Amino acid sequence: MSRYLSLAAFAVMLGTMPLMGGCGFQPLYGTQSKQSVRVSRELQRVYVANIPTRFGQEMRLQLQQELAGSDPEHPDGYTLQVDGHTSFEAVDIHQDNTSGRTRLVGLANWRLYTVGASPKLLAEGNARTLDGYNPTIEQYFSQSLNDETVEQRVAQNLAHDTVQQVAIWFRSHVAPGAAQKVDTAEVPDTDSMPPDNRGTPLQYIGSDGFPASATGRSNWNGSDTATGEDHPR
């Protein structure tokens, strides 16, 4: 019975696909007409610039795979510059100060340029994702493996979202735009040593209203703030 139901559902799906075109639905990586830009071909012409840190290299490999797909790449038309960050958060804090859940937040800012002597900025945007795992207490090898695999998943998700946004720009030439930065309040950082002749150390309050020291949030890679978020100085 389940087999016949599956076949019936598949037949209904095939019957409704022609109607979706009349409702304005069009496949993102397909072609609408002979004059339209073929998105998949343009994606293969995107060169991904080097991204620092080990996580950045992992994200760059995922971006190259997402852009090229199963066809050979020809990165001669565009340059994609991506700045990727991660932040670990300890949640589910126990009475013995151990954590029952580790959350990893990933953020990527991207910019698409032309290739030439004076590169022109075409579009920019940002992607955000999160993942996590339950830490294994006193199992250090397992803990290291969990850290590596969760970073790989975050890098893959950020790369997928970034390429999707770039593909949307190739189709519509409408980019989501850069992330807006908002100034937030500062509080004294009582866990840090005072810097030489610089007064009391401060840390920014995150978007959730709490400083990093109250939630177990770590800094972004390469960030000089204490909230794990980017803020203008």
PDB file of N, CA and C in Angstrom, residues 84-131:
ATOM      1  N   GLY A  84      35.120  34.660   7.272  1.00  0.00           N
ATOM      2  CA  GLY A  84      34.334  33.742   8.087  1.00  0.00           C
ATOM      3  C   GLY A  84      34.784  33.721   9.534  1.00  0.00           C
ATOM      4  N   HIS A  85      33.829  33.645  10.459  1.00  0.00           N
ATOM      5  CA  HIS A  85      34.116  33.632  11.889  1.00  0.00           C
ATOM      6  C   HIS A  85      33.298  32.539  12.561  1.00  0.00           C
ATOM      7  N   THR A  86      33.777  32.059  13.686  1.00  0.00           N
ATOM      8  CA  THR A  86      33.027  31.114  14.511  1.00  0.00           C
ATOM      9  C   THR A  86      33.123  31.531  15.972  1.00  0.00           C
ATOM     10  N   SER A  87      32.132  31.132  16.736  1.00  0.00           N
ATOM     11  CA  SER A  87      32.109  31.429  18.167  1.00  0.00           C
ATOM     12  C   SER A  87      31.464  30.272  18.901  1.00  0.00           C
ATOM     13  N   PHE A  88      32.174  29.730  19.896  1.00  0.00           N
ATOM     14  CA  PHE A  88      31.629  28.661  20.725  1.00  0.00           C
ATOM     15  C   PHE A  88      30.880  29.255  21.908  1.00  0.00           C
ATOM     16  N   GLU A  89      29.737  28.676  22.214  1.00  0.00           N
ATOM     17  CA  GLU A  89      28.951  29.085  23.373  1.00  0.00           C
ATOM     18  C   GLU A  89      28.666  27.866  24.247  1.00  0.00           C
ATOM     19  N   ALA A  90      28.873  28.015  25.535  1.00  0.00           N
ATOM     20  CA  ALA A  90      28.573  26.951  26.490  1.00  0.00           C
ATOM     21  C   ALA A  90      27.180  27.174  27.060  1.00  0.00           C
ATOM     22  N   VAL A  91      26.279  26.236  26.827  1.00  0.00           N
ATOM     23  CA  VAL A  91      24.920  26.327  27.344  1.00  0.00           C
ATOM     24  C   VAL A  91      24.654  25.101  28.221  1.00  0.00           C
ATOM     25  N   ASP A  92      23.551  25.142  28.963  1.00  0.00           N
ATOM     26  CA  ASP A  92      23.209  24.066  29.878  1.00  0.00           C
ATOM     27  C   ASP A  92      24.324  23.888  30.919  1.00  0.00           C
ATOM     28  N   ILE A  93      24.586  24.956  31.683  1.00  0.00           N
ATOM     29  CA  ILE A  93      25.646  24.931  32.689  1.00  0.00           C
ATOM     30  C   ILE A  93      25.159  24.163  33.921  1.00  0.00           C
ATOM     31  N   HIS A  94      25.976  23.206  34.381  1.00  0.00           N
ATOM     32  CA  HIS A  94      25.637  22.393  35.544  1.00  0.00           C
ATOM     33  C   HIS A  94      26.203  23.015  36.824  1.00  0.00           C
ATOM     34  N   GLN A  95      25.852  22.423  37.948  1.00  0.00           N
ATOM     35  CA  GLN A  95      26.310  22.942  39.233  1.00  0.00           C
ATOM     36  C   GLN A  95      27.819  22.814  39.407  1.00  0.00           C
ATOM     37  N   ASP A  96      28.441  21.817  38.763  1.00  0.00           N
ATOM     38  CA  ASP A  96      29.892  21.663  38.856  1.00  0.00           C
ATOM     39  C   ASP A  96      30.630  22.489  37.806  1.00  0.00           C
ATOM     40  N   ASN A  97      29.915  23.457  37.186  1.00  0.00           N
ATOM     41  CA  ASN A  97      30.484  24.381  36.197  1.00  0.00           C
ATOM     42  C   ASN A  97      30.854  23.692  34.885  1.00  0.00           C
ATOM     43  N   THR A  98      30.309  22.514  34.620  1.00  0.00           N
ATOM     44  CA  THR A  98      30.474  21.872  33.320  1.00  0.00           C
ATOM     45  C   THR A  98      29.271  22.200  32.445  1.00  0.00           C
ATOM     46  N   SER A  99      29.441  22.016  31.159  1.00  0.00           N
ATOM     47  CA  SER A  99      28.400  22.356  30.196  1.00  0.00           C
ATOM     48  C   SER A  99      27.859  21.087  29.557  1.00  0.00           C
ATOM     49  N   GLY A 100      26.553  21.023  29.400  1.00  0.00           N
ATOM     50  CA  GLY A 100      25.936  19.876  28.761  1.00  0.00           C
ATOM     51  C   GLY A 100      25.707  20.052  27.277  1.00  0.00           C
ATOM     52  N   ARG A 101      25.963  21.250  26.766  1.00  0.00           N
ATOM     53  CA  ARG A 101      25.744  21.501  25.345  1.00  0.00           C
ATOM     54  C   ARG A 101      26.704  22.583  24.867  1.00  0.00           C
ATOM     55  N   THR A 102      27.357  22.317  23.755  1.00  0.00           N
ATOM     56  CA  THR A 102      28.246  23.295  23.139  1.00  0.00           C
ATOM     57  C   THR A 102      27.636  23.744  21.822  1.00  0.00           C
ATOM     58  N   ARG A 103      27.453  25.028  21.685  1.00  0.00           N
ATOM     59  CA  ARG A 103      26.847  25.600  20.479  1.00  0.00           C
ATOM     60  C   ARG A 103      27.904  26.377  19.700  1.00  0.00           C
ATOM     61  N   LEU A 104      27.917  26.179  18.394  1.00  0.00           N
ATOM     62  CA  LEU A 104      28.853  26.881  17.517  1.00  0.00           C
ATOM     63  C   LEU A 104      28.067  27.788  16.576  1.00  0.00           C
ATOM     64  N   VAL A 105      28.348  29.079  16.632  1.00  0.00           N
ATOM     65  CA  VAL A 105      27.708  30.074  15.769  1.00  0.00           C
ATOM     66  C   VAL A 105      28.694  30.476  14.680  1.00  0.00           C
ATOM     67  N   GLY A 106      28.260  30.447  13.447  1.00  0.00           N
ATOM     68  CA  GLY A 106      29.108  30.818  12.320  1.00  0.00           C
ATOM     69  C   GLY A 106      28.546  32.006  11.570  1.00  0.00           C
ATOM     70  N   LEU A 107      29.429  32.899  11.149  1.00  0.00           N
ATOM     71  CA  LEU A 107      29.041  34.098  10.408  1.00  0.00           C
ATOM     72  C   LEU A 107      30.020  34.308   9.274  1.00  0.00           C
ATOM     73  N   ALA A 108      29.513  34.601   8.095  1.00  0.00           N
ATOM     74  CA  ALA A 108      30.349  34.852   6.921  1.00  0.00           C
ATOM     75  C   ALA A 108      29.879  36.117   6.218  1.00  0.00           C
ATOM     76  N   ASN A 109      30.799  37.018   5.952  1.00  0.00           N
ATOM     77  CA  ASN A 109      30.541  38.211   5.147  1.00  0.00           C
ATOM     78  C   ASN A 109      31.240  38.034   3.798  1.00  0.00           C
ATOM     79  N   TRP A 110      30.531  38.257   2.709  1.00  0.00           N
ATOM     80  CA  TRP A 110      31.112  38.028   1.390  1.00  0.00           C
ATOM     81  C   TRP A 110      30.959  39.253   0.503  1.00  0.00           C
ATOM     82  N   ARG A 111      31.908  39.387  -0.422  1.00  0.00           N
ATOM     83  CA  ARG A 111      31.888  40.446  -1.422  1.00  0.00           C
ATOM     84  C   ARG A 111      32.297  39.876  -2.777  1.00  0.00           C
ATOM     85  N   LEU A 112      31.578  40.243  -3.809  1.00  0.00           N
ATOM     86  CA  LEU A 112      31.837  39.755  -5.156  1.00  0.00           C
ATOM     87  C   LEU A 112      32.400  40.890  -5.997  1.00  0.00           C
ATOM     88  N   TYR A 113      33.587  40.668  -6.582  1.00  0.00           N
ATOM     89  CA  TYR A 113      34.271  41.678  -7.384  1.00  0.00           C
ATOM     90  C   TYR A 113      34.462  41.170  -8.808  1.00  0.00           C
ATOM     91  N   THR A 114      34.636  42.116  -9.721  1.00  0.00           N
ATOM     92  CA  THR A 114      35.052  41.776 -11.068  1.00  0.00           C
ATOM     93  C   THR A 114      36.554  41.515 -11.083  1.00  0.00           C
ATOM     94  N   VAL A 115      37.034  40.884 -12.138  1.00  0.00           N
ATOM     95  CA  VAL A 115      38.461  40.637 -12.314  1.00  0.00           C
ATOM     96  C   VAL A 115      39.017  41.697 -13.258  1.00  0.00           C
ATOM     97  N   GLY A 116      40.070  42.390 -12.818  1.00  0.00           N
ATOM     98  CA  GLY A 116      40.659  43.435 -13.639  1.00  0.00           C
ATOM     99  C   GLY A 116      41.671  44.242 -12.868  1.00  0.00           C
ATOM    100  N   ALA A 117      42.254  45.231 -13.541  1.00  0.00           N
ATOM    101  CA  ALA A 117      43.236  46.091 -12.880  1.00  0.00           C
ATOM    102  C   ALA A 117      42.604  46.888 -11.754  1.00  0.00           C
ATOM    103  N   SER A 118      41.354  47.308 -11.935  1.00  0.00           N
ATOM    104  CA  SER A 118      40.607  48.028 -10.899  1.00  0.00           C
ATOM    105  C   SER A 118      39.315  47.272 -10.624  1.00  0.00           C
ATOM    106  N   PRO A 119      39.365  46.272  -9.725  1.00  0.00           N
ATOM    107  CA  PRO A 119      38.171  45.453  -9.472  1.00  0.00           C
ATOM    108  C   PRO A 119      36.995  46.297  -8.999  1.00  0.00           C
ATOM    109  N   LYS A 120      35.805  45.971  -9.494  1.00  0.00           N
ATOM    110  CA  LYS A 120      34.584  46.682  -9.134  1.00  0.00           C
ATOM    111  C   LYS A 120      33.725  45.795  -8.232  1.00  0.00           C
ATOM    112  N   LEU A 121      33.247  46.384  -7.134  1.00  0.00           N
ATOM    113  CA  LEU A 121      32.367  45.663  -6.225  1.00  0.00           C
ATOM    114  C   LEU A 121      30.989  45.510  -6.864  1.00  0.00           C
ATOM    115  N   LEU A 122      30.548  44.258  -7.018  1.00  0.00           N
ATOM    116  CA  LEU A 122      29.265  43.979  -7.645  1.00  0.00           C
ATOM    117  C   LEU A 122      28.154  43.750  -6.620  1.00  0.00           C
ATOM    118  N   ALA A 123      28.463  43.002  -5.582  1.00  0.00           N
ATOM    119  CA  ALA A 123      27.441  42.672  -4.590  1.00  0.00           C
ATOM    120  C   ALA A 123      28.128  42.243  -3.304  1.00  0.00           C
ATOM    121  N   GLU A 124      27.392  42.315  -2.213  1.00  0.00           N
ATOM    122  CA  GLU A 124      27.892  41.854  -0.922  1.00  0.00           C
ATOM    123  C   GLU A 124      26.726  41.385  -0.079  1.00  0.00           C
ATOM    124  N   GLY A 125      27.025  40.545   0.905  1.00  0.00           N
ATOM    125  CA  GLY A 125      25.986  40.019   1.772  1.00  0.00           C
ATOM    126  C   GLY A 125      26.600  39.271   2.936  1.00  0.00           C
ATOM    127  N   ASN A 126      25.781  38.590   3.687  1.00  0.00           N
ATOM    128  CA  ASN A 126      26.258  37.856   4.851  1.00  0.00           C
ATOM    129  C   ASN A 126      25.390  36.637   5.073  1.00  0.00           C
ATOM    130  N   ALA A 127      25.989  35.622   5.685  1.00  0.00           N
ATOM    131  CA  ALA A 127      25.295  34.386   6.015  1.00  0.00           C
ATOM    132  C   ALA A 127      25.571  34.042   7.469  1.00  0.00           C
ATOM    133  N   ARG A 128      24.607  33.409   8.102  1.00  0.00           N
ATOM    134  CA  ARG A 128      24.728  33.056   9.509  1.00  0.00           C
ATOM    135  C   ARG A 128      24.110  31.686   9.737  1.00  0.00           C
ATOM    136  N   THR A 129      24.751  30.881  10.545  1.00  0.00           N
ATOM    137  CA  THR A 129      24.234  29.557  10.860  1.00  0.00           C
ATOM    138  C   THR A 129      24.714  29.149  12.241  1.00  0.00           C
ATOM    139  N   LEU A 130      24.128  28.113  12.788  1.00  0.00           N
ATOM    140  CA  LEU A 130      24.565  27.591  14.079  1.00  0.00           C
ATOM    141  C   LEU A 130      24.407  26.084  14.101  1.00  0.00           C
ATOM    142  N   ASP A 131      25.222  25.464  14.927  1.00  0.00           N
ATOM    143  CA  ASP A 131      25.219  24.011  15.101  1.00  0.00           C
ATOM    144  C   ASP A 131      25.691  23.738  16.522  1.00  0.00           C
TER     145      ASP A 131
END
